[in-house]
PDB file of C-alpha atoms in Angstrom:
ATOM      1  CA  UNK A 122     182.486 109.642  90.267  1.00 57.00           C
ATOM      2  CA  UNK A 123     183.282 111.792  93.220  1.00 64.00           C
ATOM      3  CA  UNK A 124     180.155 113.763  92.913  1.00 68.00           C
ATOM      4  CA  UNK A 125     177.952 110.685  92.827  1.00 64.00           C
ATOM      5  CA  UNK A 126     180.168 109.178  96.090  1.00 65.00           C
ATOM      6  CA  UNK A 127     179.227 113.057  97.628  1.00 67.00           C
ATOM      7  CA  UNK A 128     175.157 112.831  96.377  1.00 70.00           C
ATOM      8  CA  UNK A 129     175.152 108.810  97.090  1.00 74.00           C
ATOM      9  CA  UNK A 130     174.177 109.835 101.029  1.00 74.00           C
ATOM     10  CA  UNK A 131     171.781 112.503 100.432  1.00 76.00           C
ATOM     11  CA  UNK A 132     170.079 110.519  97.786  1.00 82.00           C
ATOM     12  CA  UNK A 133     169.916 107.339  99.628  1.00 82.00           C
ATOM     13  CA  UNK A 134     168.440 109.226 102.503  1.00 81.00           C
ATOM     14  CA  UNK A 135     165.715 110.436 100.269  1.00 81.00           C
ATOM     15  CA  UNK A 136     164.836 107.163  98.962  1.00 84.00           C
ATOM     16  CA  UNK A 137     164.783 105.828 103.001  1.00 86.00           C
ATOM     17  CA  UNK A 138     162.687 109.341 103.894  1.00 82.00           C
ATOM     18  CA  UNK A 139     160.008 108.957 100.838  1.00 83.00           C
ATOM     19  CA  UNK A 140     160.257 105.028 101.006  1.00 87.00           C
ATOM     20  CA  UNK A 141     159.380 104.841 104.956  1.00 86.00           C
ATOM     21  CA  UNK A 142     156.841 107.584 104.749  1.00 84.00           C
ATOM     22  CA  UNK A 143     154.960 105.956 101.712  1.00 83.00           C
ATOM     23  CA  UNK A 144     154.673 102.477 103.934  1.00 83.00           C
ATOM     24  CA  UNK A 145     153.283 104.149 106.648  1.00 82.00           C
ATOM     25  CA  UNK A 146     150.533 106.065 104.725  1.00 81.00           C
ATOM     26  CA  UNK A 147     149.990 102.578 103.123  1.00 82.00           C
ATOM     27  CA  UNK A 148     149.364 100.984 106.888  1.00 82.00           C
ATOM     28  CA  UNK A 149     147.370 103.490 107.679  1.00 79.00           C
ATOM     29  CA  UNK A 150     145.088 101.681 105.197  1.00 81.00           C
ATOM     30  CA  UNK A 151     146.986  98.110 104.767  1.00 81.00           C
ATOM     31  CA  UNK A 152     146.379  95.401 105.260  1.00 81.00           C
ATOM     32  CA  UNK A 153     142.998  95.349 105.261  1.00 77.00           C
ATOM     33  CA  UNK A 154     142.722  92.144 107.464  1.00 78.00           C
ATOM     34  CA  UNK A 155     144.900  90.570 110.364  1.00 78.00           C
ATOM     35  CA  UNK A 156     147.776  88.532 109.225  1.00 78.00           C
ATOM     36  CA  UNK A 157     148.415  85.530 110.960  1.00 79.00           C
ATOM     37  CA  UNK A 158     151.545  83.346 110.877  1.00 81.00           C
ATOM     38  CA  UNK A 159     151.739  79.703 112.882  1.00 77.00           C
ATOM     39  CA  UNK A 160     148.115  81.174 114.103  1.00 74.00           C
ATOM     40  CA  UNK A 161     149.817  84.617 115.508  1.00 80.00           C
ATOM     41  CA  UNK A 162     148.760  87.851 114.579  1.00 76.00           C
ATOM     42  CA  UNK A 163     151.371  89.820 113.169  1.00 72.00           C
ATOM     43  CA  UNK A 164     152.213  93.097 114.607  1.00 76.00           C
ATOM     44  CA  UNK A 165     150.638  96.209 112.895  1.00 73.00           C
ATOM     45  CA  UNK A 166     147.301  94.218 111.374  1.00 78.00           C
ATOM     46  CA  UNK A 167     145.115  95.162 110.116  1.00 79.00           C
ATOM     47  CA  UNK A 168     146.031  98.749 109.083  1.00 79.00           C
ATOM     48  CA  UNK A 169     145.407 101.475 111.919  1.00 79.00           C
ATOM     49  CA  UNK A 170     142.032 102.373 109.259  1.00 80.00           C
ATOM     50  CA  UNK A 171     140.586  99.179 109.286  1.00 82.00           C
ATOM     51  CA  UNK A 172     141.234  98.326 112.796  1.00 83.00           C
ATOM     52  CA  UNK A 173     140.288 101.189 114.648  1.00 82.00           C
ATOM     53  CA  UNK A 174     136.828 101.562 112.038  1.00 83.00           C
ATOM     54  CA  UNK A 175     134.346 101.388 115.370  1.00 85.00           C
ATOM     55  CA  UNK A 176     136.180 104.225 117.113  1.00 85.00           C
ATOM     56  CA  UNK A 177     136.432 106.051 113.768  1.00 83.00           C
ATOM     57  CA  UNK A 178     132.914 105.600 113.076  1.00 83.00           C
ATOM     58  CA  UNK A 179     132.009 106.999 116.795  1.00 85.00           C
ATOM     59  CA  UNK A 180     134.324 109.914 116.757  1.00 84.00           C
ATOM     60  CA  UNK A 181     133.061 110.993 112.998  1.00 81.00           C
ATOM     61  CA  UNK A 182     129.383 110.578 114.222  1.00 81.00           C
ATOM     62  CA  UNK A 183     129.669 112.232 117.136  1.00 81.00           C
ATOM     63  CA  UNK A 184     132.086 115.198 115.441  1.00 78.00           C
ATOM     64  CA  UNK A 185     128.738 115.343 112.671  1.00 77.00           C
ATOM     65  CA  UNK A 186     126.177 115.108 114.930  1.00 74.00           C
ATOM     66  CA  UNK A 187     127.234 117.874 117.975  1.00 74.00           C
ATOM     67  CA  UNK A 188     129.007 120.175 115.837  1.00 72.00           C
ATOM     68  CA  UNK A 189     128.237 120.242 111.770  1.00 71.00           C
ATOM     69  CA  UNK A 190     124.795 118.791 111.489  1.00 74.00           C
ATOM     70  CA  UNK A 191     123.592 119.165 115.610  1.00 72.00           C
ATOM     71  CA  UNK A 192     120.623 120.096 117.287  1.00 71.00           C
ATOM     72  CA  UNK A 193     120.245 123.936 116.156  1.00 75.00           C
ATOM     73  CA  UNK A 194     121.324 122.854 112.817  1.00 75.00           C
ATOM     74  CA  UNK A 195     118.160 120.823 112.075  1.00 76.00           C
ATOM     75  CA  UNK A 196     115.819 122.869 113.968  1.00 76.00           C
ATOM     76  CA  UNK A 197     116.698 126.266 111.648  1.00 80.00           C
ATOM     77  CA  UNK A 198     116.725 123.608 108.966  1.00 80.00           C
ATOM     78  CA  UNK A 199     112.988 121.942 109.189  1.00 79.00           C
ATOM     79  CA  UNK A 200     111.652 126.079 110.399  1.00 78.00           C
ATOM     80  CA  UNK A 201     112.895 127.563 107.264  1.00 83.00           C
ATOM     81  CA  UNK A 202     110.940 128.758 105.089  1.00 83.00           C
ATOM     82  CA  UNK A 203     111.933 126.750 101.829  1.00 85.00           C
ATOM     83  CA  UNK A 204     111.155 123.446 103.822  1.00 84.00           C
ATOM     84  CA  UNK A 205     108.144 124.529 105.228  1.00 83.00           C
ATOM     85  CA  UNK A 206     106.999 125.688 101.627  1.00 86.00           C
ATOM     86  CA  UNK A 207     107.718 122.383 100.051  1.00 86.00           C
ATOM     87  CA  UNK A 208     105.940 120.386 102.565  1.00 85.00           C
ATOM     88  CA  UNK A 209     103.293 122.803 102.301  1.00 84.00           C
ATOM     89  CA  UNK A 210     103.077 122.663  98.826  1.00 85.00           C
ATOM     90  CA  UNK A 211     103.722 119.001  98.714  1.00 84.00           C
ATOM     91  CA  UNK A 212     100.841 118.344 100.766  1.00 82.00           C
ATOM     92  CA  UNK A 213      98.435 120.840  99.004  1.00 79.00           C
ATOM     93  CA  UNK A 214      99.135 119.315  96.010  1.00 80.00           C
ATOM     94  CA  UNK A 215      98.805 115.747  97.188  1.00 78.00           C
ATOM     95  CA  UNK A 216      95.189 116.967  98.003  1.00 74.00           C
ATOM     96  CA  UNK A 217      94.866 118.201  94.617  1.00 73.00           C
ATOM     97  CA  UNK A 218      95.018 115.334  92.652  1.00 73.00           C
ATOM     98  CA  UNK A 219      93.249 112.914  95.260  1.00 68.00           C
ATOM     99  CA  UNK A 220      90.385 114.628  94.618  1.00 67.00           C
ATOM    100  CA  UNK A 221      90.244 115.951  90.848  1.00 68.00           C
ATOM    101  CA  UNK A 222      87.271 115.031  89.441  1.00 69.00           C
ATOM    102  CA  UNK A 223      86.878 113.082  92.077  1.00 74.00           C
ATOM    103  CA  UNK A 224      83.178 112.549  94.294  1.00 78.00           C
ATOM    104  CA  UNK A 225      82.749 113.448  97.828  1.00 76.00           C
ATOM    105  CA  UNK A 226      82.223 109.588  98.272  1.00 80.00           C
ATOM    106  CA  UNK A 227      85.154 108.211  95.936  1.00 78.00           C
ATOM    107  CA  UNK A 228      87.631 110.028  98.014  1.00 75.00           C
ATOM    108  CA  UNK A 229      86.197 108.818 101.428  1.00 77.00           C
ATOM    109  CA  UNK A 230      86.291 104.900 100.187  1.00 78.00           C
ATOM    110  CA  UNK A 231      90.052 106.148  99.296  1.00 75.00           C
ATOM    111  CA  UNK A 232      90.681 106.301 103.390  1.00 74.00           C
ATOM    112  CA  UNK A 233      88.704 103.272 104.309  1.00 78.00           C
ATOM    113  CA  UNK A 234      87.176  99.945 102.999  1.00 82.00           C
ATOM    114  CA  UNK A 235      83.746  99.743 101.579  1.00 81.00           C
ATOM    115  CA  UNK A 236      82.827  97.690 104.524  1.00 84.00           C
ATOM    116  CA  UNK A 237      83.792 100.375 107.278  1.00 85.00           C
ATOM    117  CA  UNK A 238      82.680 103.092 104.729  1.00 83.00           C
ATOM    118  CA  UNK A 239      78.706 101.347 104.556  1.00 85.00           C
ATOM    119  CA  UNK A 240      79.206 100.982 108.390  1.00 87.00           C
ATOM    120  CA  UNK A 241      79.813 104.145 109.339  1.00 86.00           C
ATOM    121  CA  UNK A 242      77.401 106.138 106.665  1.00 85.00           C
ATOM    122  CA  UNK A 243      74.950 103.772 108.347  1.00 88.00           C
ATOM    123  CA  UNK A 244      75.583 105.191 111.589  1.00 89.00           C
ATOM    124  CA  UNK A 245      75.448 108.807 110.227  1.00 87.00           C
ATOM    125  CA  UNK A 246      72.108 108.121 108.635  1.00 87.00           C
ATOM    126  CA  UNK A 247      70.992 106.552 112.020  1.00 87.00           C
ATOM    127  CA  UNK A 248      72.415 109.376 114.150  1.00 86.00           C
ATOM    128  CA  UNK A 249      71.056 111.954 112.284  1.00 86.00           C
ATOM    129  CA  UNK A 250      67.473 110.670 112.282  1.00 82.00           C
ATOM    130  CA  UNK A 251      67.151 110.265 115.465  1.00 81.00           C
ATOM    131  CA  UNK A 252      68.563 113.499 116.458  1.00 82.00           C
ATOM    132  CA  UNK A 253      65.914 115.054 114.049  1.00 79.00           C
ATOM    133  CA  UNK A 254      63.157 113.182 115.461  1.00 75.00           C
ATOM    134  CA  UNK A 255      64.474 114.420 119.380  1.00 76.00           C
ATOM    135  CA  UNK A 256      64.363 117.894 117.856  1.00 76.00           C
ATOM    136  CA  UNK A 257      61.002 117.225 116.611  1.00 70.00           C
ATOM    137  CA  UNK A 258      59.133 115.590 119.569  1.00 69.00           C
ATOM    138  CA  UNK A 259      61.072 118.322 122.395  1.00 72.00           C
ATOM    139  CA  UNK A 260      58.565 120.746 120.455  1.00 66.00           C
ATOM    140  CA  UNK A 261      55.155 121.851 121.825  1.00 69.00           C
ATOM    141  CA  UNK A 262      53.153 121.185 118.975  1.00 65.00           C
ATOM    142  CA  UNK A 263      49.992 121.825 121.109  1.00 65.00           C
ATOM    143  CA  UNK A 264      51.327 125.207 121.972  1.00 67.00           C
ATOM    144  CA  UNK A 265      52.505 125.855 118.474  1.00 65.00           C
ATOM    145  CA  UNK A 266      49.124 125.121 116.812  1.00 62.00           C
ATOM    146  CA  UNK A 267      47.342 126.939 119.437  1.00 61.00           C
ATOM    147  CA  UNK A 268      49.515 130.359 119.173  1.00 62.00           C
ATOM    148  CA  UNK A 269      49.609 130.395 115.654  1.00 62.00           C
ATOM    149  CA  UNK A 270      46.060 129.209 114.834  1.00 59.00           C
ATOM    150  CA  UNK A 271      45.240 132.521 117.026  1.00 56.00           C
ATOM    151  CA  UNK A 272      47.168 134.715 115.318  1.00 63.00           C
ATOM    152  CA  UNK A 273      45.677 133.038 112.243  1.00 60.00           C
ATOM    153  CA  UNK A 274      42.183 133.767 113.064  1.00 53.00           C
ATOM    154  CA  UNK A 275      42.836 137.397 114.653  1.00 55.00           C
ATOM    155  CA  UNK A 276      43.871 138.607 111.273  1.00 59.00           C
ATOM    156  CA  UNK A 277      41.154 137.207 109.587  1.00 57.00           C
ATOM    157  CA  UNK A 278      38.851 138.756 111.686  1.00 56.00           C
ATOM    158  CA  UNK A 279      35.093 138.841 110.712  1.00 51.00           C
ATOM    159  CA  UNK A 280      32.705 136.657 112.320  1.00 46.00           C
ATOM    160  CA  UNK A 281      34.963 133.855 112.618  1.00 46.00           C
ATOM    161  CA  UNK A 282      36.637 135.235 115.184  1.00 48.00           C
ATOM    162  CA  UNK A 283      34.776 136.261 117.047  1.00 46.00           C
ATOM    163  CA  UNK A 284      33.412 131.974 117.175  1.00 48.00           C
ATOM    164  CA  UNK A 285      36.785 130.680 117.110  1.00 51.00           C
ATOM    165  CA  UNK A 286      39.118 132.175 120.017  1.00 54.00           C
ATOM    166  CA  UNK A 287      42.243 130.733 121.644  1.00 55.00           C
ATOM    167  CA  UNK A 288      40.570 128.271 123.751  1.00 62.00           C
ATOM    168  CA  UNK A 289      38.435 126.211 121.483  1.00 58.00           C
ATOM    169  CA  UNK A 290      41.999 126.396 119.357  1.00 55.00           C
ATOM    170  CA  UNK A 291      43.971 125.070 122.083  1.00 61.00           C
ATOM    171  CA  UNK A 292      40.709 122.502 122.733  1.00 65.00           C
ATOM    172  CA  UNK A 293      41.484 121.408 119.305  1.00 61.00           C
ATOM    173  CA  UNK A 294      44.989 121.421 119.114  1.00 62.00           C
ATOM    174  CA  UNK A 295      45.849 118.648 121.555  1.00 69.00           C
ATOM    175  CA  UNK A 296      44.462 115.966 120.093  1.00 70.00           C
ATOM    176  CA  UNK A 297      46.313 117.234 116.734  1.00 68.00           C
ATOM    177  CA  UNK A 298      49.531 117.312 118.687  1.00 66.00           C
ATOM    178  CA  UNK A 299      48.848 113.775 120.160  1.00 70.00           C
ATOM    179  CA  UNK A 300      48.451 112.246 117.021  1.00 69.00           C
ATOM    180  CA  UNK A 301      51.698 114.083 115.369  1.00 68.00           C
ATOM    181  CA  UNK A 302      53.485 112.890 118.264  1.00 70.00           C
ATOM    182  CA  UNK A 303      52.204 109.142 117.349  1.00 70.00           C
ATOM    183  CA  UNK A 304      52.632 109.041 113.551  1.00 69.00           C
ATOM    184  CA  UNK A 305      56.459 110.542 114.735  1.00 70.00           C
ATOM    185  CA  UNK A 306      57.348 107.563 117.149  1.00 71.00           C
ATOM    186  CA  UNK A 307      56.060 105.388 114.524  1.00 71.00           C
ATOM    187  CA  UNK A 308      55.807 105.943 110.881  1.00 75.00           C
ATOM    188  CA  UNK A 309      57.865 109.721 110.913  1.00 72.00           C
ATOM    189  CA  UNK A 310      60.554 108.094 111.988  1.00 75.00           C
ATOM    190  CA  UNK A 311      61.680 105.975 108.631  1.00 80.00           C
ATOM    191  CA  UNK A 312      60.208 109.239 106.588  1.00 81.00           C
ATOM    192  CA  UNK A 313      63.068 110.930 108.250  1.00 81.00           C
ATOM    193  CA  UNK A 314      65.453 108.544 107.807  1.00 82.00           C
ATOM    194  CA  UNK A 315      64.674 108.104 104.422  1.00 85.00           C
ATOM    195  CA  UNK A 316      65.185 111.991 103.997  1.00 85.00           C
ATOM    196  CA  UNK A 317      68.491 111.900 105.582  1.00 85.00           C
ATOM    197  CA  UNK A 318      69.441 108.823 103.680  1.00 87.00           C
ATOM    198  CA  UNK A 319      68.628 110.582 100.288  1.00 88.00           C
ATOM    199  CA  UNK A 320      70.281 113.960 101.431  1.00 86.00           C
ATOM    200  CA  UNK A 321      73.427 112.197 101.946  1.00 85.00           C
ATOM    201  CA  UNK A 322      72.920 110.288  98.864  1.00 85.00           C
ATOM    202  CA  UNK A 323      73.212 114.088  96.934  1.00 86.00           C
ATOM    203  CA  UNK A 324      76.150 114.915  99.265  1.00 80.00           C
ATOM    204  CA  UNK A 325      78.275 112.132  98.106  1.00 80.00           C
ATOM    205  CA  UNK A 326      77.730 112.532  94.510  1.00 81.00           C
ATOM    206  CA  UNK A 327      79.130 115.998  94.455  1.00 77.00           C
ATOM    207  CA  UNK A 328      82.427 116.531  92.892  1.00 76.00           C
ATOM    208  CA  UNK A 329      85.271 117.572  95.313  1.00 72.00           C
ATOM    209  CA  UNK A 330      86.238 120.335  93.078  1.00 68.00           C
ATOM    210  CA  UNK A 331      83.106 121.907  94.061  1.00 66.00           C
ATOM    211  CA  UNK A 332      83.494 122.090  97.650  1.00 65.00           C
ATOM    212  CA  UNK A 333      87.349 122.587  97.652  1.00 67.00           C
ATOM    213  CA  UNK A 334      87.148 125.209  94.726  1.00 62.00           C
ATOM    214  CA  UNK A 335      90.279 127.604  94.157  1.00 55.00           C
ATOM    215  CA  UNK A 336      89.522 129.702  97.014  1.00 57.00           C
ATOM    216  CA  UNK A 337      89.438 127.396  99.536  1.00 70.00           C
ATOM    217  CA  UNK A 338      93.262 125.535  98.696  1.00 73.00           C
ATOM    218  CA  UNK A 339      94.420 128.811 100.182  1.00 76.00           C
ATOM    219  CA  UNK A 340      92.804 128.014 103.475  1.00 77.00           C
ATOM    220  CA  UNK A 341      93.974 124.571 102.862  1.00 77.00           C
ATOM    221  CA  UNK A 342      97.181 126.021 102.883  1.00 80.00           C
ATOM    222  CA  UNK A 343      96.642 128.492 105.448  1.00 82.00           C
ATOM    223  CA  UNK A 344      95.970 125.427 107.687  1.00 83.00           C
ATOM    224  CA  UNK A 345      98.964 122.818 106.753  1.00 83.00           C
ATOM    225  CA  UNK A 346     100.811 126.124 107.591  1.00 85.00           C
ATOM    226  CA  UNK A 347      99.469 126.598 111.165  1.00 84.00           C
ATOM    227  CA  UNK A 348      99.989 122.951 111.449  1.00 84.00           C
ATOM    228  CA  UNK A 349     103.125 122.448 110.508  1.00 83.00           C
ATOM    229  CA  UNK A 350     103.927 125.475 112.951  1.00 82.00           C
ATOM    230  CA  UNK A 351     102.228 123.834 115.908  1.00 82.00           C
ATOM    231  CA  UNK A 352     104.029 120.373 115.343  1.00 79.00           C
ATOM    232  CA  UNK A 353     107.591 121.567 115.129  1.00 76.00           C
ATOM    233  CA  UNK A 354     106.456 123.753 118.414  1.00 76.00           C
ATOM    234  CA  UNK A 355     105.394 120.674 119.984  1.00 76.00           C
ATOM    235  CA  UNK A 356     107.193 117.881 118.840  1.00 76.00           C
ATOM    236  CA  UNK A 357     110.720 119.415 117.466  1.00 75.00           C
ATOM    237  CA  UNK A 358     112.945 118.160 120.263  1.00 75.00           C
ATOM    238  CA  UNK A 359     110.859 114.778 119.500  1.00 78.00           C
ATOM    239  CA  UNK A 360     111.587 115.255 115.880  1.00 75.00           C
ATOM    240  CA  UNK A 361     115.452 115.762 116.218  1.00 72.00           C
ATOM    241  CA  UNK A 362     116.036 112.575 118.270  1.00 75.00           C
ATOM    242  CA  UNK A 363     114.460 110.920 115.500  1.00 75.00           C
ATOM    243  CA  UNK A 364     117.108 112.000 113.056  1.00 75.00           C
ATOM    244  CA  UNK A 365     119.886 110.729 115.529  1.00 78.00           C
ATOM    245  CA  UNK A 366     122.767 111.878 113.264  1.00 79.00           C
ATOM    246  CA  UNK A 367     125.159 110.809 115.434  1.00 83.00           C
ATOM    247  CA  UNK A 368     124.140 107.130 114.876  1.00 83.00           C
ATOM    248  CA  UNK A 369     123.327 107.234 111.366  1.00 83.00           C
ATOM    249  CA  UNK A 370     126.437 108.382 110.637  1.00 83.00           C
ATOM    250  CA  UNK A 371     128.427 106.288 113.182  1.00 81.00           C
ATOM    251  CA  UNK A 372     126.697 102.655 111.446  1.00 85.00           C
ATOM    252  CA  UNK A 373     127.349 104.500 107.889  1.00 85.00           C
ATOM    253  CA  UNK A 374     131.256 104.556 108.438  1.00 83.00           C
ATOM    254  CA  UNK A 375     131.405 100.776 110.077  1.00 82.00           C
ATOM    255  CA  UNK A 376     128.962  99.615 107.266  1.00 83.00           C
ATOM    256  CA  UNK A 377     131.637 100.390 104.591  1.00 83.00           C
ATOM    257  CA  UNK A 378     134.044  98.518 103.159  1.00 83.00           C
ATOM    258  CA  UNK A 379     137.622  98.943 104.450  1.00 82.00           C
ATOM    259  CA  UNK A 380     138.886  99.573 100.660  1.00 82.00           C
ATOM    260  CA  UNK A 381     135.948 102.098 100.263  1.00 82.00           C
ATOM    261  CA  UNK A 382     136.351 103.905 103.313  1.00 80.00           C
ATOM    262  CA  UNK A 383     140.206 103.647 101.966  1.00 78.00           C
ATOM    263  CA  UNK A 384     139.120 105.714  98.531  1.00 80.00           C
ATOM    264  CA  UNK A 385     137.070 108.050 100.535  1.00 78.00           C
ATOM    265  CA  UNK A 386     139.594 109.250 102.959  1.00 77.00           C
ATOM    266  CA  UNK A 387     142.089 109.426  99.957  1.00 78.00           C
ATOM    267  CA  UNK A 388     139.629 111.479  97.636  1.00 79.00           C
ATOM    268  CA  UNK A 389     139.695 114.234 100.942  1.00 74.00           C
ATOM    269  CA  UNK A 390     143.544 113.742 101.279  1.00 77.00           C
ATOM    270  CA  UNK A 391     145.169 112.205  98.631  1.00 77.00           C
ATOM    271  CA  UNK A 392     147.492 115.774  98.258  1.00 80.00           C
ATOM    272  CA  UNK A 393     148.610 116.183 101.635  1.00 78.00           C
ATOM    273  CA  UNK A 394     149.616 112.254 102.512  1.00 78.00           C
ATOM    274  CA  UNK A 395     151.473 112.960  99.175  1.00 81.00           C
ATOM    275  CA  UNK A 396     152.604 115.813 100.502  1.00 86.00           C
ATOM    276  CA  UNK A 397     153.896 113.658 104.081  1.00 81.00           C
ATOM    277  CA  UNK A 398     155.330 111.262 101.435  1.00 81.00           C
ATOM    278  CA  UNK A 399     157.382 113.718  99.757  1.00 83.00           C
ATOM    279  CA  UNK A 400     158.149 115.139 103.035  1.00 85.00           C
ATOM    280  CA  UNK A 401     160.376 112.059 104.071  1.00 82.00           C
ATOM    281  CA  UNK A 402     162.691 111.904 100.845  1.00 81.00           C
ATOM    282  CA  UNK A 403     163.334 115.478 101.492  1.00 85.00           C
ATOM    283  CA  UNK A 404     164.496 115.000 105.091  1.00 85.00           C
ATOM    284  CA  UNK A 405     165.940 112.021 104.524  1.00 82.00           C
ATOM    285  CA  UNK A 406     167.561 114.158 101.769  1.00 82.00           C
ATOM    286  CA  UNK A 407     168.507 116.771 104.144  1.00 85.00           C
ATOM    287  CA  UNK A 408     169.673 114.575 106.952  1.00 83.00           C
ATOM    288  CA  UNK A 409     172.219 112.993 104.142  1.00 79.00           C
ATOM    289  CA  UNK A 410     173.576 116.171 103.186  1.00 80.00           C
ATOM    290  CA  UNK A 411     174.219 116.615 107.045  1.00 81.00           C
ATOM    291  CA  UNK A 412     175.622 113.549 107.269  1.00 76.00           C
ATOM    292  CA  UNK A 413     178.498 114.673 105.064  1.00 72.00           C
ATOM    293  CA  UNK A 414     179.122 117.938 106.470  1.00 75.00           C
ATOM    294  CA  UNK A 415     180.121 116.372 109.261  1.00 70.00           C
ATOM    295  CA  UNK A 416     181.532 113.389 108.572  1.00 61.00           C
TER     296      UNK A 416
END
């Protein structure tokens, strides 16, 4: 009996020292929501957690953002090589199966409607005609016939050249050229268009594998790589206010639940509140044991 009057202070110290620590670390967390008696909130709720979540949120964001997952972080990130490989090879292969077995013109309707697509082969067809016809008429046809008609004759030789020179050529020739130049601005010009118009006909029935082939993907590549270069040169201060970490992380934290956030901070911690926990019953412990030394 006289060693459990000795221990009864000690002991009952503990229990105040473990019981006082584990109700703090439980309103560090509890209550989850104010508590209100006659309409007055009670002192000490919500738990320090749930009601300082917004500052939490802020101070984690901001901790995550400037000095775990900042600035230089992202940038060493996105310039690595293993990122820049798999958007490399990401896009390269994206190309790949758009266009196996697939014709030059099914993979353009792919990018547009067949509206815009007719609209805009229309145009080529139109553009292209005319800019052959330009090429045609800016020639001297007179000249041309006239030169080579000459040269022509000259290597015959004979008796007909010696009838035939360069003028009565060039005598002949312009009428020739006037008449080319008329059948042009009239009836040449739907022959050419009609030539164009079939020539792109051919190019959009060719497969894609033919004009990619295996030895151009590694251009392909070559070129995703030098663009991918130029766009984080350009743009990667643009690119890493996009990410905003800071915020992302900031609205995850006040998005959660308080009883989440609760099992999160305990799944990081769980040992050393514990720990705290134990802490009091052994001071408590302790300051009993004092207690009877000098009492």
């Amino acid at each position: 009996m006289e060693i459990l009057r000795i221990l009864a202070g000690p002991l009952i110290g503990a229990v105040i020292g473990y019981c006082t620590n584990y109700i703090a670390v439980k309103m560090l967390f509890r209550p989850y929501h104010p508590v209100k008696i006659f309409g007055k909130k009670l002192p000490f709720t919500p738990g320090i957690i749930p009601k300082r979540q917004p500052d939490l949120a802020k101070a984690v964001g901001k901790a995550v953002g400037d000095n775990l997952f900042g600035e230089n972080e992202i940038r060493g990130i996105l310039q690595s090589d293993g990122v820049k490989s798999a958007v490399i090879d990401g896009i390269t292969e994206s190309i790949e199966r758009a266009v196996d077995g697939a014709t030059v013109k099914d993979t353009l309707m792919k990018l547009t409607t067949e509206e815009s697509y007719e609209s805009k082969r229309e145009a080529i067809v139109e553009y292209a005609s005319v800019r052959v016809i330009e090429g045609i008429k800016s020639l001297d046809i007179a000249d041309i016939i006239t030169r080579q008609g000459t040269a022509a004759v000259q290597q015959m030789g004979g008796m007909l050249a010696m009838f035939v020179n360069e003028s009565m050529i060039s005598s002949l020739a312009e009428p020739i050229a006037d008449k080319f130049a008329d059948y042009i601005e009239g009836e040449g010009y739907f022959k050419v268009y009609n030539a164009v118009d079939c020539e792109i006909g051919n190019v959009e029935g060719w497969n894609m594998d033919r004009i990619i082939g295996e030895h151009r993907i590694e251009k392909i590549r070559t070129g995703i790589s030098g663009l991918y270069d130029k766009m984080l040169g350009d743009k990667i201060a643009e690119i890493i206010n996009a990410f905003d970490v800071c915020g992302i992380v900031e609205e995850k934290i006040k998005a959660m639940d308080v009883k989440e956030l609760e099992e999160l901070i305990m799944s990081v911690m769980k040992h050393e509140l514990g720990m705290i926990v134990n802490l009091g019953a052994l001071i408590g412990f302790i300051l009993g044991l004092i207690n009877l030394i000098v009492l």
